[in-house]
Coordinates of N, CA, C and O in Angstrom, one line a residue:
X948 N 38.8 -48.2 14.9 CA 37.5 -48.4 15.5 C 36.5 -48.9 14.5 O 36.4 -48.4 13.3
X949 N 35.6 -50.2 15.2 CA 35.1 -50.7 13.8 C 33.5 -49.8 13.1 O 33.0 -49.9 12.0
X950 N 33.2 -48.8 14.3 CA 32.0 -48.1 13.8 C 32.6 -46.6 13.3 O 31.9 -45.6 13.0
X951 N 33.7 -46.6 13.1 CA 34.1 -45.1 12.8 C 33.7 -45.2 10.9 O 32.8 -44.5 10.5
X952 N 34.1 -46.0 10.2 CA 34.0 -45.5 8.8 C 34.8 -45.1 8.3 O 35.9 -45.1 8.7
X953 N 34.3 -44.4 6.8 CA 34.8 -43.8 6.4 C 34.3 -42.2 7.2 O 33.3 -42.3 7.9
X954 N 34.8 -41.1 7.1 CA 34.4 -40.1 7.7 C 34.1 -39.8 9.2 O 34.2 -38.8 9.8
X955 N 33.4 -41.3 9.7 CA 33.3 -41.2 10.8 C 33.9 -40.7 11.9 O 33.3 -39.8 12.6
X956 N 34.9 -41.0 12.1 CA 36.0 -40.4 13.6 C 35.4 -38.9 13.7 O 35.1 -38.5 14.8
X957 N 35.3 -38.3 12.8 CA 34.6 -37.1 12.7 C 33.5 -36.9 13.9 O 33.6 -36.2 14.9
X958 N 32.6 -37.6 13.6 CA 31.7 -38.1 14.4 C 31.7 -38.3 15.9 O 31.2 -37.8 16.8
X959 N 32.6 -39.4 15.7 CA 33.1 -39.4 16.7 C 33.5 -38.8 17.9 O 33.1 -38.8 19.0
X960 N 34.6 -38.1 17.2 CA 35.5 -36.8 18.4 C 34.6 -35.6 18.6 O 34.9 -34.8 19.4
X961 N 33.3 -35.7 17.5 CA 32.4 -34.4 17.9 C 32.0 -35.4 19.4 O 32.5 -35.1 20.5
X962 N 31.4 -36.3 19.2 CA 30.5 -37.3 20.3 C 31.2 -37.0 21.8 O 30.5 -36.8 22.8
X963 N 32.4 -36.9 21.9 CA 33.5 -37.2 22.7 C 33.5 -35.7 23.5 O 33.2 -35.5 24.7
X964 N 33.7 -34.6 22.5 CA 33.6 -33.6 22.8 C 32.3 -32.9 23.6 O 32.3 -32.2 24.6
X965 N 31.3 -33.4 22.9 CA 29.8 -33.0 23.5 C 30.0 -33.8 24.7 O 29.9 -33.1 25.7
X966 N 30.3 -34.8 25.0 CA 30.3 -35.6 26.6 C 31.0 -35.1 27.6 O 30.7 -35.0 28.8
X967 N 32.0 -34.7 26.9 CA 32.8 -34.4 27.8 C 33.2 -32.9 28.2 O 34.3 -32.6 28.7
X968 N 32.0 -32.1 27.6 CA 31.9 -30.6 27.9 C 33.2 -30.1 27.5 O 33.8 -29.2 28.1
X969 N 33.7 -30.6 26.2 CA 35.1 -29.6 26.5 C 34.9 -28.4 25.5 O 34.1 -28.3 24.6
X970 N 36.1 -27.5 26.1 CA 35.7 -26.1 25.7 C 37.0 -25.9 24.3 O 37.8 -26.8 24.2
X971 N 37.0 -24.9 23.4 CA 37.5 -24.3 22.9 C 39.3 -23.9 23.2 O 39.3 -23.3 24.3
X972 N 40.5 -24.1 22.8 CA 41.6 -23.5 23.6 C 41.4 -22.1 23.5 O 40.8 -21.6 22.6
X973 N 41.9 -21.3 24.5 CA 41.7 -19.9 24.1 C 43.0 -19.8 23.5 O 43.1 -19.3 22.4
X974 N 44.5 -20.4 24.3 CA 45.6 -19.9 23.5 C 46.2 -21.1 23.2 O 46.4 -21.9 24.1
X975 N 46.6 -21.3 22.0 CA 47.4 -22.6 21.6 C 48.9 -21.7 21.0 O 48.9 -20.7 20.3
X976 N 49.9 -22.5 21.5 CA 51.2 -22.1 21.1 C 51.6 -22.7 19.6 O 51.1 -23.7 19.3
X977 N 52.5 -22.2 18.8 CA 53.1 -22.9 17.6 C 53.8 -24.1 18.0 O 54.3 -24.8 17.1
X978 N 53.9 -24.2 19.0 CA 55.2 -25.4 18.6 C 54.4 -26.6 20.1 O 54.4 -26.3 21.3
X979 N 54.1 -27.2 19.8 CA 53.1 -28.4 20.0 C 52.1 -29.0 19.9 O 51.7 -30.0 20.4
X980 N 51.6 -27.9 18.8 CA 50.0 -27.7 17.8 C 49.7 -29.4 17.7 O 50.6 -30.2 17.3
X981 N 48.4 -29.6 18.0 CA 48.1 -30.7 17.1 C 46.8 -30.8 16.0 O 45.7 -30.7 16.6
X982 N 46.8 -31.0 15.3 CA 45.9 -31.4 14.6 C 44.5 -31.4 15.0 O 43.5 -30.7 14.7
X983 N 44.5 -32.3 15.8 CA 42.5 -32.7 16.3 C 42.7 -31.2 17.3 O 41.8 -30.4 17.1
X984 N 43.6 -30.9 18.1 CA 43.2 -30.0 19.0 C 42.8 -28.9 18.2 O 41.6 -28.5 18.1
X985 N 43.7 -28.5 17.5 CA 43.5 -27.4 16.6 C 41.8 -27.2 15.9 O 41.1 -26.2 16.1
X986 N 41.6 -28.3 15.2 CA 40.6 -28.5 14.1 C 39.6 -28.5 15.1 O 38.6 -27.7 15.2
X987 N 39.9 -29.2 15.6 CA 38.3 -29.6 16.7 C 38.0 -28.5 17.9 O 36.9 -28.4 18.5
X988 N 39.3 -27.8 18.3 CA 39.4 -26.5 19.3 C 39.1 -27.4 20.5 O 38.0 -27.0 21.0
X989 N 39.8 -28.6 21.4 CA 40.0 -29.0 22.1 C 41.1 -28.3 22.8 O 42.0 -27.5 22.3
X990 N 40.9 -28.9 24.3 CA 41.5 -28.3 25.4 C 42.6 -29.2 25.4 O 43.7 -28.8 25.7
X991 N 42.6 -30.3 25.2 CA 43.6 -31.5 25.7 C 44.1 -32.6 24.1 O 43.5 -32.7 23.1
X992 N 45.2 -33.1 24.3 CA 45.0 -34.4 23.6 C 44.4 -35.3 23.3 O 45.3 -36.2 23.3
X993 N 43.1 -36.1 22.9 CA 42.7 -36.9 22.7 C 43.4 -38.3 22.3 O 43.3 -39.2 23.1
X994 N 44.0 -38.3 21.5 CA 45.2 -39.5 20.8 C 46.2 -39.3 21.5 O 47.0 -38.4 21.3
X995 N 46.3 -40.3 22.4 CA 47.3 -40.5 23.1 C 48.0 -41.7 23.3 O 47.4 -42.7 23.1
X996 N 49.4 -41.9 23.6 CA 49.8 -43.3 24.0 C 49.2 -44.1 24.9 O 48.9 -45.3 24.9
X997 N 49.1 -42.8 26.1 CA 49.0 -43.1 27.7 C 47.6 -43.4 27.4 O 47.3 -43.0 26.3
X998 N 46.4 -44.0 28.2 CA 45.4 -44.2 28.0 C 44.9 -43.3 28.9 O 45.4 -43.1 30.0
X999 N 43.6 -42.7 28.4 CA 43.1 -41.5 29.1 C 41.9 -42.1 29.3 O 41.3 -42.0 28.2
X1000 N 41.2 -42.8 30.1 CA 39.7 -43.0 30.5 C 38.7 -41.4 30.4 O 37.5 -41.5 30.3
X1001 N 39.1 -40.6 30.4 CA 38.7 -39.4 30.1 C 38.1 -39.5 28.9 O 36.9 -39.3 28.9
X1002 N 38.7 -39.9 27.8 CA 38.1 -39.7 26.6 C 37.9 -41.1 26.1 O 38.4 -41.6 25.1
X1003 N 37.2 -41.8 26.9 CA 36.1 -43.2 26.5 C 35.0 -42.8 25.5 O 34.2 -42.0 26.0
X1004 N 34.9 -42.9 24.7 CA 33.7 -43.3 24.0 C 32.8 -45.2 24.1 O 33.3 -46.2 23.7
X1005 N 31.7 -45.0 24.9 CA 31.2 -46.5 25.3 C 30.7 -46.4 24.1 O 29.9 -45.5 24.0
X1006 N 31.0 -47.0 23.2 CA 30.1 -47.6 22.1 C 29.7 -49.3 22.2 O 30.6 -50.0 22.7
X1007 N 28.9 -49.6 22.0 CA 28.0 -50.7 22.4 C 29.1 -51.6 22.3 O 29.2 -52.1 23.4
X1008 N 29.9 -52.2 21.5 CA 31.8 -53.1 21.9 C 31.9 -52.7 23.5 O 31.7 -53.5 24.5
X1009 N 32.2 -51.6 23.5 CA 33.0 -51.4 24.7 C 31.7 -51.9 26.3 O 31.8 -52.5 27.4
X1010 N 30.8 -51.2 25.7 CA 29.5 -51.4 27.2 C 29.5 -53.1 27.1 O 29.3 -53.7 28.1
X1011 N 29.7 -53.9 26.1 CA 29.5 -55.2 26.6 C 31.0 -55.8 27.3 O 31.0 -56.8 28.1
X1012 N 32.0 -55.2 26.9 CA 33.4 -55.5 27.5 C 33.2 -55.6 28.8 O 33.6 -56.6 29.4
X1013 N 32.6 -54.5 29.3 CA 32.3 -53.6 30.3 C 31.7 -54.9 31.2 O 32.1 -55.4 32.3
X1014 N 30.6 -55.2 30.6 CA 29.6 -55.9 31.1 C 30.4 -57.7 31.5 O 30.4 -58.3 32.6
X1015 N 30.8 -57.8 30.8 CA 31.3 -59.1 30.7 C 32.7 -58.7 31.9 O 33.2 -59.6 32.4
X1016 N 33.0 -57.8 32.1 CA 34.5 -57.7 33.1 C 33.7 -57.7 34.3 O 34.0 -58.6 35.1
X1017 N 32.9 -57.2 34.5 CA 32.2 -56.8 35.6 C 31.7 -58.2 36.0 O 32.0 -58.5 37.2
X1018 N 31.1 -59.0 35.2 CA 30.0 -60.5 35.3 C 31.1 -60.9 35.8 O 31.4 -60.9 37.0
X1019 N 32.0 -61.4 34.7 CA 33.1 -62.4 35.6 C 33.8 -62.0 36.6 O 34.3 -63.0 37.1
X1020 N 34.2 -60.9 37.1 CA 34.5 -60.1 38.4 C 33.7 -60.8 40.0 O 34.1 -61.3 41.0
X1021 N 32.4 -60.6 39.5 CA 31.4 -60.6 40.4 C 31.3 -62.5 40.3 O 31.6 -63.1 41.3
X1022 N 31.2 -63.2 39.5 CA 30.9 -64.6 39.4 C 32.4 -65.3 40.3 O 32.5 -66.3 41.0
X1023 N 33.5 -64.5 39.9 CA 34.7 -65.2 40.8 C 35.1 -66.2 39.8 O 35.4 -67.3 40.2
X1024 N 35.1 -65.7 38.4 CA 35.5 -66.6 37.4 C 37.0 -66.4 37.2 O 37.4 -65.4 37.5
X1025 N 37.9 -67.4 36.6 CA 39.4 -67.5 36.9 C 39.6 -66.1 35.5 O 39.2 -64.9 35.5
X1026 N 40.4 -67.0 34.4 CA 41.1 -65.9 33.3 C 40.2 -65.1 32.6 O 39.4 -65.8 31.9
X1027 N 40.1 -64.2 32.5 CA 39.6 -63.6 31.4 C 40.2 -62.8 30.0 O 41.1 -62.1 29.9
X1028 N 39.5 -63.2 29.2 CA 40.6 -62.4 27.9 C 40.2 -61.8 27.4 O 39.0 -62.0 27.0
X1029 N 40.8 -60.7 27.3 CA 40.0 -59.2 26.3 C 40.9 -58.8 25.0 O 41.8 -58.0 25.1
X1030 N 40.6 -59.5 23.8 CA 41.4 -59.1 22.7 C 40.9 -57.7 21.9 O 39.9 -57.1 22.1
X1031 N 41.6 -57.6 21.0 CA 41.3 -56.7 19.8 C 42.8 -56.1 19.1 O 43.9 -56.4 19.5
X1032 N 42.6 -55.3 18.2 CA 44.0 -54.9 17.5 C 44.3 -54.3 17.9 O 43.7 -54.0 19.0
X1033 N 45.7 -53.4 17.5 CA 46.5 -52.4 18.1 C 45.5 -51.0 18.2 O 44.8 -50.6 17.3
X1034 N 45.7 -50.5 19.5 CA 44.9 -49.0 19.3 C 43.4 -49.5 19.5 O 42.7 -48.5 19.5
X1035 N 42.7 -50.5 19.8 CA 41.4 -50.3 20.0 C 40.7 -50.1 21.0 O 39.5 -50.4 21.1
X1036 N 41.4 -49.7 21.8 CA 41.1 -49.1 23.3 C 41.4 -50.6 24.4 O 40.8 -50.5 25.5
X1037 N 42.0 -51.4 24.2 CA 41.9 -52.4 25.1 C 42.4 -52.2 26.8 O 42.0 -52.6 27.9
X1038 N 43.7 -51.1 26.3 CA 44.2 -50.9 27.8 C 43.5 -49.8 28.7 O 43.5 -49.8 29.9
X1039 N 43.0 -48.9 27.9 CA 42.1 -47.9 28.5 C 40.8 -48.7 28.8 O 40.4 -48.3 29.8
X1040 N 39.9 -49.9 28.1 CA 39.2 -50.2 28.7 C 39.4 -51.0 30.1 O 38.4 -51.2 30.8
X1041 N 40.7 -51.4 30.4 CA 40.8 -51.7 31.5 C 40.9 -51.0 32.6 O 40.3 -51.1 33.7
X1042 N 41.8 -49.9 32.0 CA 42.2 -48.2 33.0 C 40.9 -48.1 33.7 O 40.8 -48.2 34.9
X1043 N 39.4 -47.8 32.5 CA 38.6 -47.4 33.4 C 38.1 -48.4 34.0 O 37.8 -48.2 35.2
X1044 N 38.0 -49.6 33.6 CA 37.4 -50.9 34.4 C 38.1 -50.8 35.9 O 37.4 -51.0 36.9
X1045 N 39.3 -50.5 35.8 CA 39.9 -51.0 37.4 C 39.4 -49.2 38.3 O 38.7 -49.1 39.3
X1046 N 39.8 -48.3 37.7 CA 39.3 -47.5 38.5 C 37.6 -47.5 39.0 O 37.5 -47.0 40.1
X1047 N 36.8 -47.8 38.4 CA 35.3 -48.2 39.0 C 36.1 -48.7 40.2 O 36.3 -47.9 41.1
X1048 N 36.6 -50.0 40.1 CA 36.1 -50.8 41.4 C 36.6 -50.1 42.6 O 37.4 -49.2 42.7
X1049 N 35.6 -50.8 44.2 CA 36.3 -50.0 45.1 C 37.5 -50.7 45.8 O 37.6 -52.0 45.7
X1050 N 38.2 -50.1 46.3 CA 39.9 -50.2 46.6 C 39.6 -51.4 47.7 O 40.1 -52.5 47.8
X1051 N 38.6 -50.8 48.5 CA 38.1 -51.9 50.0 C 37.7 -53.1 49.9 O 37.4 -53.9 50.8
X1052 N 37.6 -53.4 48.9 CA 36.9 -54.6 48.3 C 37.4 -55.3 47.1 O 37.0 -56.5 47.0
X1053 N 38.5 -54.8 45.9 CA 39.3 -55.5 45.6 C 40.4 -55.1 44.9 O 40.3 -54.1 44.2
X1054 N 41.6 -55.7 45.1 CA 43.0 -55.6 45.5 C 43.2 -55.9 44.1 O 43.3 -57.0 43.7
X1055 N 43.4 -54.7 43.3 CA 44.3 -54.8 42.3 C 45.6 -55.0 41.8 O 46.4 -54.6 42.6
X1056 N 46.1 -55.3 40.9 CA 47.2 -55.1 40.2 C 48.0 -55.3 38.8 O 48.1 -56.5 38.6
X1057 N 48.3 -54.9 38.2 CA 48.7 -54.4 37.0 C 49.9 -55.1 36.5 O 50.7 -54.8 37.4
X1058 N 50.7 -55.9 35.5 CA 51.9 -55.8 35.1 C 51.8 -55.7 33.3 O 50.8 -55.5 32.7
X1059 N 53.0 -55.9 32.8 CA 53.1 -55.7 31.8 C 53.6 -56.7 31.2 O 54.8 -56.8 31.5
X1060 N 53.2 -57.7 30.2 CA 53.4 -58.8 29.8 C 54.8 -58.8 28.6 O 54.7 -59.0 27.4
X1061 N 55.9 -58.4 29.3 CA 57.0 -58.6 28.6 C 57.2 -59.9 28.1 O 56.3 -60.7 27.9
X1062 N 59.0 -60.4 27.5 CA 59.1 -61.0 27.5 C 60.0 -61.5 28.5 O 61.2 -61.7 28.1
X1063 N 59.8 -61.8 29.7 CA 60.3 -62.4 30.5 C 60.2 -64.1 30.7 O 59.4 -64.8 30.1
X1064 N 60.8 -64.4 31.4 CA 60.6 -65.9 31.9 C 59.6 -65.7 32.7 O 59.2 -64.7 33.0
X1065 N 59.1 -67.1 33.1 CA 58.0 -67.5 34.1 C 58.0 -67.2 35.3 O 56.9 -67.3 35.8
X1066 N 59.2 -66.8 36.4 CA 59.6 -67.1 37.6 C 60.1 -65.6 38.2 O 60.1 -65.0 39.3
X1067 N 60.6 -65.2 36.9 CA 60.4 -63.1 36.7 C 58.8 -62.9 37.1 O 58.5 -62.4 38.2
X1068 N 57.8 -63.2 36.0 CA 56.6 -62.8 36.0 C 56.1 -63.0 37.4 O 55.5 -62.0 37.9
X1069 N 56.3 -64.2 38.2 CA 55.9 -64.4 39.4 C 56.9 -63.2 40.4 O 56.3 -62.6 41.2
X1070 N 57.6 -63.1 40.3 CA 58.6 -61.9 41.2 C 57.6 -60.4 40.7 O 57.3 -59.7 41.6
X1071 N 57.2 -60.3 39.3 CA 56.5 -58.7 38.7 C 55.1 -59.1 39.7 O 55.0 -58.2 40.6
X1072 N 54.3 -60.0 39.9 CA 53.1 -60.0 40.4 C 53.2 -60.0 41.6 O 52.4 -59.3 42.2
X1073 N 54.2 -60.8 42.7 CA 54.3 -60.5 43.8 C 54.0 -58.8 44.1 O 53.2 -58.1 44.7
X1074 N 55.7 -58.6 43.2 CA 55.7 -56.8 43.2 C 54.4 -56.3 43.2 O 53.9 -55.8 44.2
X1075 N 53.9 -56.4 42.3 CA 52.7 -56.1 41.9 C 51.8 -55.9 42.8 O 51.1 -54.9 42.9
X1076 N 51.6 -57.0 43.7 CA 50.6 -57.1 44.7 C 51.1 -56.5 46.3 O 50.8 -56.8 47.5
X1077 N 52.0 -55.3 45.9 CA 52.9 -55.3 47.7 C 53.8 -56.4 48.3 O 54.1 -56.2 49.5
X1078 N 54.2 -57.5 47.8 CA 55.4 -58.1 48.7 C 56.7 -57.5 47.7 O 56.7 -57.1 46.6
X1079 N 57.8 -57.6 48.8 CA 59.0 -57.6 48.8 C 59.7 -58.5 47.9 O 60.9 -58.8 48.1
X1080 N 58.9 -58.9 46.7 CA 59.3 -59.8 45.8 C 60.6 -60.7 45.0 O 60.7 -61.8 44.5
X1081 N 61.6 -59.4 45.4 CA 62.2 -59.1 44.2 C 63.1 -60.2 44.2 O 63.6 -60.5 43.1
X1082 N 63.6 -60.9 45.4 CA 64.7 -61.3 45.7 C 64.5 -63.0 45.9 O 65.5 -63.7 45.9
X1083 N 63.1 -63.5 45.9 CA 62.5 -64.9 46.1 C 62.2 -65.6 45.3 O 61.7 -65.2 44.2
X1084 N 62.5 -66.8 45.5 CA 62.1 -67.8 44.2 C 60.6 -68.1 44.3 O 59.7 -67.6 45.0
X1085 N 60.7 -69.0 43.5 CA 59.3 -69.3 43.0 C 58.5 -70.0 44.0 O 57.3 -69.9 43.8
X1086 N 58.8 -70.6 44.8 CA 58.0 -70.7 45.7 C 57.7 -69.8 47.7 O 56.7 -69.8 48.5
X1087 N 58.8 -69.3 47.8 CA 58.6 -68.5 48.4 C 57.5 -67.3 47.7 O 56.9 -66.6 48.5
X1088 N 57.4 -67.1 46.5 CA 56.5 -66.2 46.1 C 55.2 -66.1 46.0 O 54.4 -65.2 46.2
X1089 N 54.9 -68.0 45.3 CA 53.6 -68.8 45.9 C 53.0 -68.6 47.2 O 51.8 -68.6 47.3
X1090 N 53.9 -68.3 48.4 CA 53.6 -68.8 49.8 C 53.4 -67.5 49.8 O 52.3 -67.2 50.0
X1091 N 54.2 -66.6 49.6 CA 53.6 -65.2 50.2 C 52.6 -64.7 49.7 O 51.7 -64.0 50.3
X1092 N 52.4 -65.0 48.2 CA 51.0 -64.7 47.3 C 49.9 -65.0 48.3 O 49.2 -64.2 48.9
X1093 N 49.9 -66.5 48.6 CA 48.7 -67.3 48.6 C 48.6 -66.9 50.3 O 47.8 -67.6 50.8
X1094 N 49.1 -66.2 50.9 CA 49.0 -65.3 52.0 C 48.5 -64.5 52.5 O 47.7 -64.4 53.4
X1095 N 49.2 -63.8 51.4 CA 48.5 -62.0 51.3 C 47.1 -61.8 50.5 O 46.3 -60.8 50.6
X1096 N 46.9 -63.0 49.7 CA 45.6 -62.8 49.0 C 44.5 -63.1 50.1 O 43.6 -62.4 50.4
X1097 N 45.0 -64.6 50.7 CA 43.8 -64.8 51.8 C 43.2 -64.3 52.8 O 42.4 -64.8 53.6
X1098 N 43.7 -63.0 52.7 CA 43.5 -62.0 53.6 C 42.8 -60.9 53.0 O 42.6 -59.9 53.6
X1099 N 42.3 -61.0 51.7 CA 41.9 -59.4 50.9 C 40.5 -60.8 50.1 O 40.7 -61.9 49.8
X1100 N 39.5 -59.9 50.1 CA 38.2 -60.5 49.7 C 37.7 -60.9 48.2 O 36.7 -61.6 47.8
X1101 N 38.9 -60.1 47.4 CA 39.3 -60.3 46.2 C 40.2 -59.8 45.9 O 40.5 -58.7 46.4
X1102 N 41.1 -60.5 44.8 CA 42.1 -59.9 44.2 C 42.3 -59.9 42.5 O 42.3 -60.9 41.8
X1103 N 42.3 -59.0 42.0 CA 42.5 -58.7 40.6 C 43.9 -59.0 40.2 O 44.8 -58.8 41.0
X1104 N 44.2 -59.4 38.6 CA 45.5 -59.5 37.9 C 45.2 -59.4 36.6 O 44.6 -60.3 35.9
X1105 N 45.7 -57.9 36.3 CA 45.7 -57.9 34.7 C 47.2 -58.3 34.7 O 48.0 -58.1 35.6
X1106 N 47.4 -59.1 33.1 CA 48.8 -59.0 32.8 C 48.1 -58.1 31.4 O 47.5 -58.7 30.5
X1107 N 48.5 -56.8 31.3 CA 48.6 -56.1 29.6 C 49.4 -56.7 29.0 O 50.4 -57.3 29.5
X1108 N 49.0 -56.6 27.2 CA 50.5 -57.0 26.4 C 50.5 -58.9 26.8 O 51.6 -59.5 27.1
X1109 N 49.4 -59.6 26.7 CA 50.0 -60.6 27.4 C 50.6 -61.6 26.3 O 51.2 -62.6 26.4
X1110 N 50.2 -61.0 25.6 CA 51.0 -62.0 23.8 C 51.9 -62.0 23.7 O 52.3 -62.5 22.6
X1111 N 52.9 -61.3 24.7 CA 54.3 -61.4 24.9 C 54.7 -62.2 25.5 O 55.8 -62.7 25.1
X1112 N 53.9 -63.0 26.6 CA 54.3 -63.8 27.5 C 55.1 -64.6 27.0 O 54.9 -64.9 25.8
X1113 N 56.0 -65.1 27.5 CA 57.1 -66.6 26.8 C 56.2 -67.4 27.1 O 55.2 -66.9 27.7
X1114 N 56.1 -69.1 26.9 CA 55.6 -69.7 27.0 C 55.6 -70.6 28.3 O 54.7 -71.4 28.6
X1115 N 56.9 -70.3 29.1 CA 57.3 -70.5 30.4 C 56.3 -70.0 31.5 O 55.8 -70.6 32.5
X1116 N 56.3 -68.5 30.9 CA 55.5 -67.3 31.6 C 54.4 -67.7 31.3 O 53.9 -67.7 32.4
X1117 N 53.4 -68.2 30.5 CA 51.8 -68.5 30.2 C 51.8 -69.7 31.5 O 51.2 -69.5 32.6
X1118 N 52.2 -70.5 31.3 CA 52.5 -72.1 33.0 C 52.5 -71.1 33.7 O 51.3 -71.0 33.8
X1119 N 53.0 -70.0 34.6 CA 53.0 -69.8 35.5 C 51.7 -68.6 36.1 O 51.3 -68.5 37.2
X1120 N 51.2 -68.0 35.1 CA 49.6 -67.7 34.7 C 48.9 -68.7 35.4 O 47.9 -68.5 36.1
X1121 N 49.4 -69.8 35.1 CA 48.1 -71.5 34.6 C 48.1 -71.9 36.5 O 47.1 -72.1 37.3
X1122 N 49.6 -71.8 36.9 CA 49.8 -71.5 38.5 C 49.1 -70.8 39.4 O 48.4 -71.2 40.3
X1123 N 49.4 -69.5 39.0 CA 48.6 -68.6 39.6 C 47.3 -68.8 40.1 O 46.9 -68.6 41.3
X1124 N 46.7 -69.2 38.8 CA 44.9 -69.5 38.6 C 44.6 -70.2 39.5 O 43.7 -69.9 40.1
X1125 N 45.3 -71.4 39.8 CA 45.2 -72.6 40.9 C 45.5 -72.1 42.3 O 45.2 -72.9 43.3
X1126 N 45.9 -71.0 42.6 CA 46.0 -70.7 43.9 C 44.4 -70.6 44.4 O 43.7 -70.1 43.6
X1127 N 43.9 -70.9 45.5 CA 42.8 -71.0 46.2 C 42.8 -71.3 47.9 O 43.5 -72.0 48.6
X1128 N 42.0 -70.6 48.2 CA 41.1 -70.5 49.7 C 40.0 -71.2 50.2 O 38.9 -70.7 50.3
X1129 N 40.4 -72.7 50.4 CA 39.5 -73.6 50.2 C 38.7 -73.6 48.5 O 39.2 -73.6 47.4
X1130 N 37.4 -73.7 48.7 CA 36.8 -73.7 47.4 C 36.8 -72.1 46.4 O 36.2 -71.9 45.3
X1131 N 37.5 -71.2 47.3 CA 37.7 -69.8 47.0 C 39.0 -69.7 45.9 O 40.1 -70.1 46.3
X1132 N 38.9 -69.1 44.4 CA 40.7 -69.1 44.0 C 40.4 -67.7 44.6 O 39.4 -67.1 45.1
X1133 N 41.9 -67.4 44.6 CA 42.5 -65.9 45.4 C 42.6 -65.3 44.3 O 42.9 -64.2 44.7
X1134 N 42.4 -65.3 42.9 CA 42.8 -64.4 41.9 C 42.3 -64.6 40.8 O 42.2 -65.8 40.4
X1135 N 41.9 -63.4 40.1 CA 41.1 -63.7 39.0 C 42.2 -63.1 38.5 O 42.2 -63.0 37.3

């Protein structure tokens, strides 16, 4: 975290703590002890793999991420990229970004930017989006995509991890983008 410091995190997980009302453990066991829980007398894990929107800290980085997902959401703009290093909240800032939105209004979905070929990734996004993916080539998956989207008023696509992509898999990203509803794309 670039505002933690030296000392800071300290700071920090107090910040986290006061937000998020948490209490003291009354009983903590020997054998799963952690460190921050301990020290800090938290109820839960904080440092986790899994990303916990629970323990967001918005520090002025993150409210402009925020800002900028939301703008280009709402403008109907194609790719968007959200970089930073390992651990700096990228995938949790997404977690909570997709949970805001409402479900009635846009159609999410999620994969994980393995290393797969280009024509897998389109089979993960179909999946991804509710078709029956698994079994269709590449253009059957086009046709059912560009289907199912024109029917939903928006549709969201994170790929997480996307620096994995093969280079096959980035072209079919580039695909995706071009799908459109008249002057409408179907997918951001």
């Amino acid at each position: 975290h670039p505002e933690a410091g030296v000392g800071g995190w300290s700071a920090i997980i107090r910040t986290v703590i006061a937000r998020h009302g948490l209490r003291p453990c009354r009983a903590v066991t020997p054998l799963g002890r952690s460190m921050y829980r301990d020290f800090y007398k938290l109820r839960a894990e904080p440092f986790r793999v899994t990303p916990n929107p629970a323990f967001v800290l918005a520090h002025q980085s993150y409210l402009t991420a925020q800002t900028r997902m939301r703008h280009a959401l709402e403008q109907g703009d194609g790719i968007l990229v959200i970089t930073g290093g390992p651990g700096t909240g990228k995938t949790t800032l997404i977690a909570n970004f997709l949970s805001r939105l409402p479900p009635d209004r846009v159609l999410t979905a999620t994969v994980i930017g393995t290393s797969i070929q280009g024509e897998g990734l389109l089979r993960m996004v179909g999946c991804a989006f509710g078709l029956d993916a698994s079994h269709m080539d590449k253009a059957e998956v086009l046709c059912e995509l560009q289907d199912h989207l024109a029917q939903r008023p928006r549709a969201l696509l994170v790929i997480d991890e996307a620096q994995n992509l093969t280079a096959e898999a980035l072209g079919e990203v580039h695909v995706l983008s071009n799908l459109h509803a008249g002057s409408r794309p179907l997918l951001q």
